[in-house]
Amino acid sequence: MSDLQRLLKESWTLVEEQQDKLAGYFYARIFLNHPSVREMFPVTMDVQRARLLGAIVSAVQTVDDPDRFDEYLRSLGRDHRKFQVQPEQYEVVGAALLEALRAFARDEWTFEYEQAWRDAYDVIARKMLAGAAADSNPAWWHAEVVAHERRSRDIAVFTVRPLQQLEYRAGQYLSVECPQHHPRVWRTYSVANAPRTDGTMDFHVRALGAGWVSGALVRRTKVGDMLRLASPMGTMVLDRRSTRDIVFVAGGTGLSPIKALLEELTTFNRTRWVHIFFGARDRDDLYDLASLQQLASAYPWLSIVPVCSDDPGWGGEEGSISDALSRFGPWLEHDFFVCGSPNMVRGTLRTLTQLQVPQTRVRYDAFSDV
């Protein structure tokens, strides 16, 4: 661990238990010192408060590995064009961050901590600005909803057609806004299909709790509505050079990017065996199982293992998806792709570590409100 990384981690422990209050203070300083910035954010800040601060803190922890995270930070800059962020506003956010950290760490804050955060944030801002400046695409794409289907009590599958060409890779995700329901509130969702000639894109969305955007997309969105889509992100994509067999592990609507990757495989794969573990609470939540089974019938190299964690009488694989994974295998020579809730992804990664699957063969995405 470098000195920079050590200082960042040490200093964050001073305020970590107060991060909700710190986030409130952080935004208060931004809006008090620069009122014009307020219009960039949603009217209600309950969810957004944790999002921006969490993203900054996570990004700060990456600066010690510039080669690995360079493209991530540049893509983050491209994505932030949707907020119409100006270069000088990065300085506003950085100053508010340091002021908040200083206020909550109190007497334990040191010059060394201050300089470490200043240096780390400067690297992040420069890479994000470079990514934004180099992007010739629109800040966002308008897209029309052309199909919408409720698949279960709280899951919808819908299709949109962007009005301009939007290029992405199977396995990537992007931010979605419902301007007619929740303007300036963006949430990330994976595209559930490989790129098509007609440009249409599928999304699988579950309405969860206080998820404003997910609730609107599932319950109130209809054919003809217009959404806004931001720049694609994510590196959970296929390496066509690999000859290893593949295991896809999907929890709930975490199936979305898996479905896209599987579609891409159907265009060229002839030699790699592919196994999908599709987990849900009960059979009603296995909302796309029929489609997966049709693909398995068409492609002999594909096998599907549906898993239910709480469905008496289900008759198939039961328990957590990690438990089911452990009952099959061995998996030492496979590439893994994992997507689902944070808890599901963490549990699966622990199981793969126990099964001695090398980390370099595992790609994953975890979304907290899908």
XYZ file of C-alpha atoms in Angstrom:
370
model
C 0.000 0.000 0.000
C 1.403 3.389 -0.989
C 1.601 6.365 1.372
C -1.196 8.061 -0.572
C -3.521 5.093 -0.266
C -2.690 4.702 3.420
C -3.453 8.370 4.142
C -6.754 8.193 2.261
C -7.903 5.074 4.088
C -6.757 6.336 7.498
C -8.485 9.676 7.106
C -11.730 8.153 5.841
C -12.022 6.042 9.010
C -12.206 9.319 10.969
C -15.518 10.255 9.339
C -16.931 6.998 7.990
C -19.473 6.488 10.776
C -20.804 10.011 10.191
C -21.041 9.818 6.417
C -24.799 10.602 6.278
C -24.276 13.851 8.182
C -21.099 14.520 6.232
C -23.028 14.153 2.967
C -25.653 16.640 4.156
C -22.937 19.123 5.099
C -21.153 18.543 1.782
C -24.249 19.463 -0.247
C -25.110 22.366 2.046
C -21.694 23.931 1.386
C -22.075 23.474 -2.379
C -25.547 25.037 -2.504
C -24.761 27.822 -0.023
C -21.586 28.928 -1.785
C -22.852 28.342 -5.323
C -26.702 28.484 -5.445
C -26.759 28.151 -9.247
C -25.504 24.556 -8.952
C -28.705 23.520 -7.127
C -30.734 23.255 -10.332
C -28.490 20.423 -11.540
C -29.797 18.161 -8.767
C -33.250 16.618 -8.157
C -35.717 18.483 -5.956
C -35.602 15.785 -3.286
C -32.062 14.845 -2.296
C -32.688 11.799 -0.053
C -31.097 9.264 -2.403
C -28.796 11.614 -4.317
C -27.137 12.717 -1.063
C -25.441 9.354 -0.617
C -24.784 8.773 -4.323
C -22.409 11.582 -5.254
C -20.363 11.435 -2.075
C -20.161 7.633 -2.325
C -19.022 7.844 -5.945
C -16.298 10.357 -5.063
C -15.031 8.330 -2.112
C -14.971 5.141 -4.216
C -13.133 6.902 -7.022
C -10.589 8.402 -4.629
C -9.659 4.906 -3.521
C -8.736 4.018 -7.127
C -6.067 6.633 -7.744
C -3.277 4.317 -6.635
C -3.904 2.063 -9.652
C -4.033 4.534 -12.571
C -3.678 2.038 -15.392
C -6.597 -0.044 -14.209
C -8.992 2.828 -13.528
C -7.996 5.350 -16.205
C -10.743 4.273 -18.605
C -13.285 4.031 -15.768
C -12.656 7.641 -14.731
C -12.742 8.837 -18.331
C -16.045 7.028 -18.902
C -17.333 8.562 -15.657
C -16.500 11.980 -17.096
C -18.397 11.141 -20.287
C -21.353 9.987 -18.214
C -21.373 13.198 -16.142
C -21.972 15.246 -19.280
C -25.645 14.399 -18.710
C -25.581 16.812 -15.754
C -24.119 19.557 -18.011
C -21.221 19.905 -15.568
C -18.823 22.742 -16.345
C -15.063 22.429 -15.619
C -15.170 25.040 -12.846
C -17.862 23.052 -11.042
C -15.390 20.252 -10.402
C -13.485 22.767 -8.296
C -16.679 23.642 -6.414
C -17.293 19.989 -5.548
C -13.661 19.406 -4.547
C -13.627 22.411 -2.226
C -16.893 21.315 -0.567
C -15.549 17.783 -0.113
C -12.420 19.001 1.674
C -14.451 21.396 3.815
C -16.800 18.590 4.888
C -13.973 16.167 5.673
C -12.165 18.860 7.663
C -15.298 19.726 9.653
C -16.156 16.155 10.662
C -12.617 14.880 11.333
C -12.104 17.921 13.608
C -8.807 17.959 15.496
C -7.695 14.650 13.990
C -7.492 16.164 10.501
C -3.902 16.816 9.429
C -2.117 18.631 6.644
C -1.013 15.254 5.247
C -4.637 14.050 5.048
C -5.706 17.299 3.387
C -2.969 17.054 0.760
C -3.714 13.381 0.054
C -7.396 14.094 -0.663
C -6.539 17.198 -2.651
C -4.076 15.245 -4.822
C -6.451 12.292 -5.288
C -9.411 14.457 -6.216
C -7.241 16.437 -8.647
C -6.317 13.228 -10.492
C -9.961 12.165 -10.652
C -11.164 15.550 -11.897
C -8.483 15.769 -14.593
C -9.234 12.289 -15.951
C -13.002 12.883 -15.893
C -12.609 16.233 -17.640
C -10.372 14.628 -20.267
C -12.955 11.931 -20.897
C -15.746 14.493 -21.224
C -13.716 16.746 -23.522
C -12.815 13.898 -25.879
C -16.418 12.702 -26.261
C -18.159 13.802 -29.454
C -21.424 12.018 -28.631
C -24.522 13.790 -27.298
C -24.661 14.487 -23.551
C -27.696 12.189 -23.581
C -29.912 10.389 -26.084
C -33.692 10.734 -26.323
C -35.298 7.305 -26.651
C -38.902 6.272 -27.305
C -40.478 3.341 -25.476
C -41.710 0.979 -28.218
C -42.717 -2.015 -26.073
C -43.505 -2.556 -22.387
C -44.466 -5.801 -20.636
C -45.025 -6.614 -16.963
C -43.380 -9.965 -16.302
C -44.146 -10.349 -12.569
C -45.568 -8.423 -9.619
C -42.699 -5.903 -9.706
C -40.642 -6.616 -12.853
C -41.065 -5.106 -16.309
C -39.237 -5.782 -19.571
C -39.384 -2.901 -22.035
C -37.750 -1.831 -25.277
C -36.640 1.653 -26.338
C -35.450 3.079 -29.637
C -32.932 5.957 -29.349
C -33.608 8.780 -31.802
C -29.872 8.928 -32.599
C -27.390 6.079 -32.914
C -26.111 4.936 -29.517
C -23.139 2.592 -29.618
C -22.415 0.221 -26.737
C -21.060 -3.268 -26.066
C -22.994 -6.236 -24.735
C -22.621 -6.306 -20.948
C -22.471 -2.523 -20.484
C -24.879 -0.345 -18.508
C -26.041 3.245 -18.756
C -28.030 5.843 -16.809
C -31.737 6.321 -17.487
C -33.927 9.322 -16.656
C -37.741 9.564 -16.742
C -38.081 13.321 -17.328
C -41.890 13.270 -17.182
C -41.928 11.601 -13.741
C -38.615 12.361 -11.975
C -36.554 15.007 -13.801
C -32.817 15.136 -13.021
C -32.943 11.735 -11.265
C -30.790 9.168 -13.081
C -30.386 5.461 -12.307
C -28.107 2.871 -13.894
C -29.509 -0.142 -15.758
C -27.824 -2.755 -17.926
C -28.860 -3.189 -21.538
C -30.384 -6.660 -21.902
C -29.482 -7.317 -25.536
C -26.474 -7.240 -27.814
C -26.416 -4.331 -30.312
C -29.057 -4.642 -33.048
C -29.224 -3.240 -36.545
C -32.415 -1.307 -35.695
C -30.770 0.259 -32.609
C -33.454 -0.897 -30.153
C -32.424 -1.703 -26.577
C -34.120 -3.908 -23.966
C -34.143 -3.259 -20.216
C -35.194 -5.516 -17.334
C -36.234 -3.465 -14.297
C -37.550 -4.367 -10.857
C -39.461 -1.779 -8.805
C -37.877 -1.784 -5.361
C -39.039 0.044 -2.246
C -38.449 3.767 -2.598
C -36.865 3.365 -6.027
C -38.432 6.356 -7.785
C -37.069 5.678 -11.241
C -37.493 1.909 -11.079
C -41.080 2.333 -9.861
C -41.869 4.737 -12.695
C -40.268 2.467 -15.299
C -42.196 -0.591 -14.092
C -45.605 0.854 -13.165
C -46.118 4.127 -15.054
C -44.073 3.981 -18.243
C -46.018 3.139 -21.399
C -45.420 2.776 -25.110
C -44.784 6.186 -26.661
C -43.127 7.697 -23.578
C -39.742 9.351 -23.988
C -36.764 8.529 -21.777
C -33.245 9.928 -21.700
C -30.176 7.658 -21.839
C -26.623 8.622 -20.886
C -23.236 7.379 -22.058
C -22.630 3.593 -21.764
C -20.223 2.403 -19.065
C -18.863 -0.854 -17.699
C -16.226 -3.442 -18.543
C -18.187 -6.665 -18.008
C -17.770 -7.574 -21.671
C -16.670 -10.706 -23.495
C -13.046 -11.392 -24.282
C -13.333 -13.143 -27.627
C -9.715 -14.265 -27.378
C -10.517 -16.548 -24.438
C -11.186 -20.197 -25.172
C -12.345 -21.053 -21.643
C -15.884 -22.203 -20.944
C -18.166 -19.622 -19.333
C -20.348 -19.481 -16.213
C -22.955 -16.712 -15.971
C -24.373 -16.077 -12.484
C -27.456 -13.830 -12.438
C -29.644 -12.789 -9.522
C -33.076 -11.386 -10.437
C -32.851 -8.591 -12.997
C -29.081 -8.995 -12.822
C -29.909 -11.256 -15.757
C -29.956 -8.149 -18.017
C -26.249 -7.939 -18.976
C -25.987 -11.737 -18.922
C -28.742 -11.912 -21.527
C -26.850 -9.403 -23.698
C -23.595 -11.348 -23.405
C -25.420 -14.571 -24.232
C -26.918 -12.969 -27.347
C -23.441 -11.968 -28.476
C -22.209 -15.527 -27.952
C -24.961 -16.902 -30.191
C -23.436 -14.955 -33.105
C -20.034 -16.622 -33.026
C -19.586 -19.299 -30.340
C -19.024 -22.870 -31.463
C -16.567 -24.314 -28.945
C -17.191 -22.869 -25.474
C -19.662 -24.499 -23.085
C -21.837 -21.909 -21.345
C -23.676 -22.429 -18.035
C -26.227 -19.965 -16.624
C -27.184 -20.000 -12.948
C -30.343 -17.870 -12.701
C -31.395 -17.217 -9.104
C -34.551 -15.686 -7.643
C -36.680 -15.801 -4.506
C -39.452 -17.852 -6.127
C -40.519 -19.151 -9.524
C -42.525 -15.975 -10.245
C -39.269 -14.000 -10.145
C -37.684 -16.280 -12.755
C -39.319 -13.852 -15.160
C -37.245 -14.675 -18.278
C -36.749 -18.411 -17.774
C -38.870 -19.423 -20.795
C -36.707 -17.293 -23.099
C -33.518 -18.805 -21.669
C -34.872 -22.330 -22.131
C -35.686 -21.584 -25.762
C -32.098 -20.497 -26.303
C -30.822 -23.660 -24.604
C -32.955 -25.721 -27.009
C -31.451 -23.905 -29.974
C -27.804 -23.982 -28.847
C -26.444 -27.313 -27.544
C -23.494 -25.594 -25.816
C -25.856 -23.757 -23.417
C -27.272 -25.091 -20.131
C -29.605 -23.337 -17.671
C -29.784 -23.925 -13.895
C -32.687 -21.987 -12.297
C -32.464 -21.591 -8.503
C -35.164 -20.537 -6.005
C -34.255 -19.508 -2.463
C -37.767 -19.427 -0.944
C -40.323 -21.446 -2.886
C -41.591 -24.628 -1.177
C -42.495 -27.239 -3.731
C -40.355 -25.657 -6.420
C -38.695 -28.991 -7.183
C -35.544 -27.579 -8.758
C -32.305 -26.252 -7.283
C -32.970 -24.587 -3.926
C -31.110 -22.245 -1.588
C -28.848 -19.358 -2.477
C -27.311 -19.147 -5.898
C -23.890 -19.538 -4.246
C -24.983 -22.842 -2.695
C -26.179 -24.096 -6.052
C -22.935 -23.061 -7.690
C -20.991 -25.092 -5.125
C -22.960 -28.215 -5.964
C -21.748 -28.148 -9.571
C -18.317 -27.755 -11.095
C -15.377 -27.981 -10.862
C -14.933 -24.391 -12.058
C -11.177 -23.840 -12.038
C -10.910 -23.449 -15.820
C -13.920 -21.199 -16.448
C -14.551 -17.488 -17.026
C -17.188 -16.072 -14.660
C -19.631 -13.178 -15.102
C -21.698 -12.201 -12.053
C -24.498 -9.628 -11.774
C -27.189 -8.951 -9.184
C -27.763 -7.200 -5.889
C -24.704 -6.215 -3.826
C -25.414 -8.999 -1.293
C -25.812 -11.602 -4.018
C -22.599 -10.521 -5.749
C -20.602 -10.479 -2.492
C -21.857 -13.958 -1.595
C -20.991 -15.313 -5.033
C -17.507 -13.785 -4.981
C -16.852 -15.361 -1.568
C -17.940 -18.750 -2.899
C -15.726 -18.423 -5.968
C -12.772 -17.577 -3.725
C -13.483 -20.701 -1.645
C -13.666 -22.721 -4.855
C -10.230 -21.318 -5.785
C -11.398 -19.570 -8.943
C -8.733 -16.965 -9.861
C -10.001 -13.386 -9.450
C -8.653 -12.508 -12.879
C -11.319 -14.763 -14.414
C -14.258 -13.090 -12.647
C -16.077 -10.000 -13.919
C -19.024 -8.580 -12.042
C -21.482 -5.716 -11.614
C -23.564 -4.956 -8.524
C -26.471 -2.507 -8.530
C -28.218 -1.376 -5.385
C -31.425 -0.228 -7.035
C -32.130 -1.904 -10.312
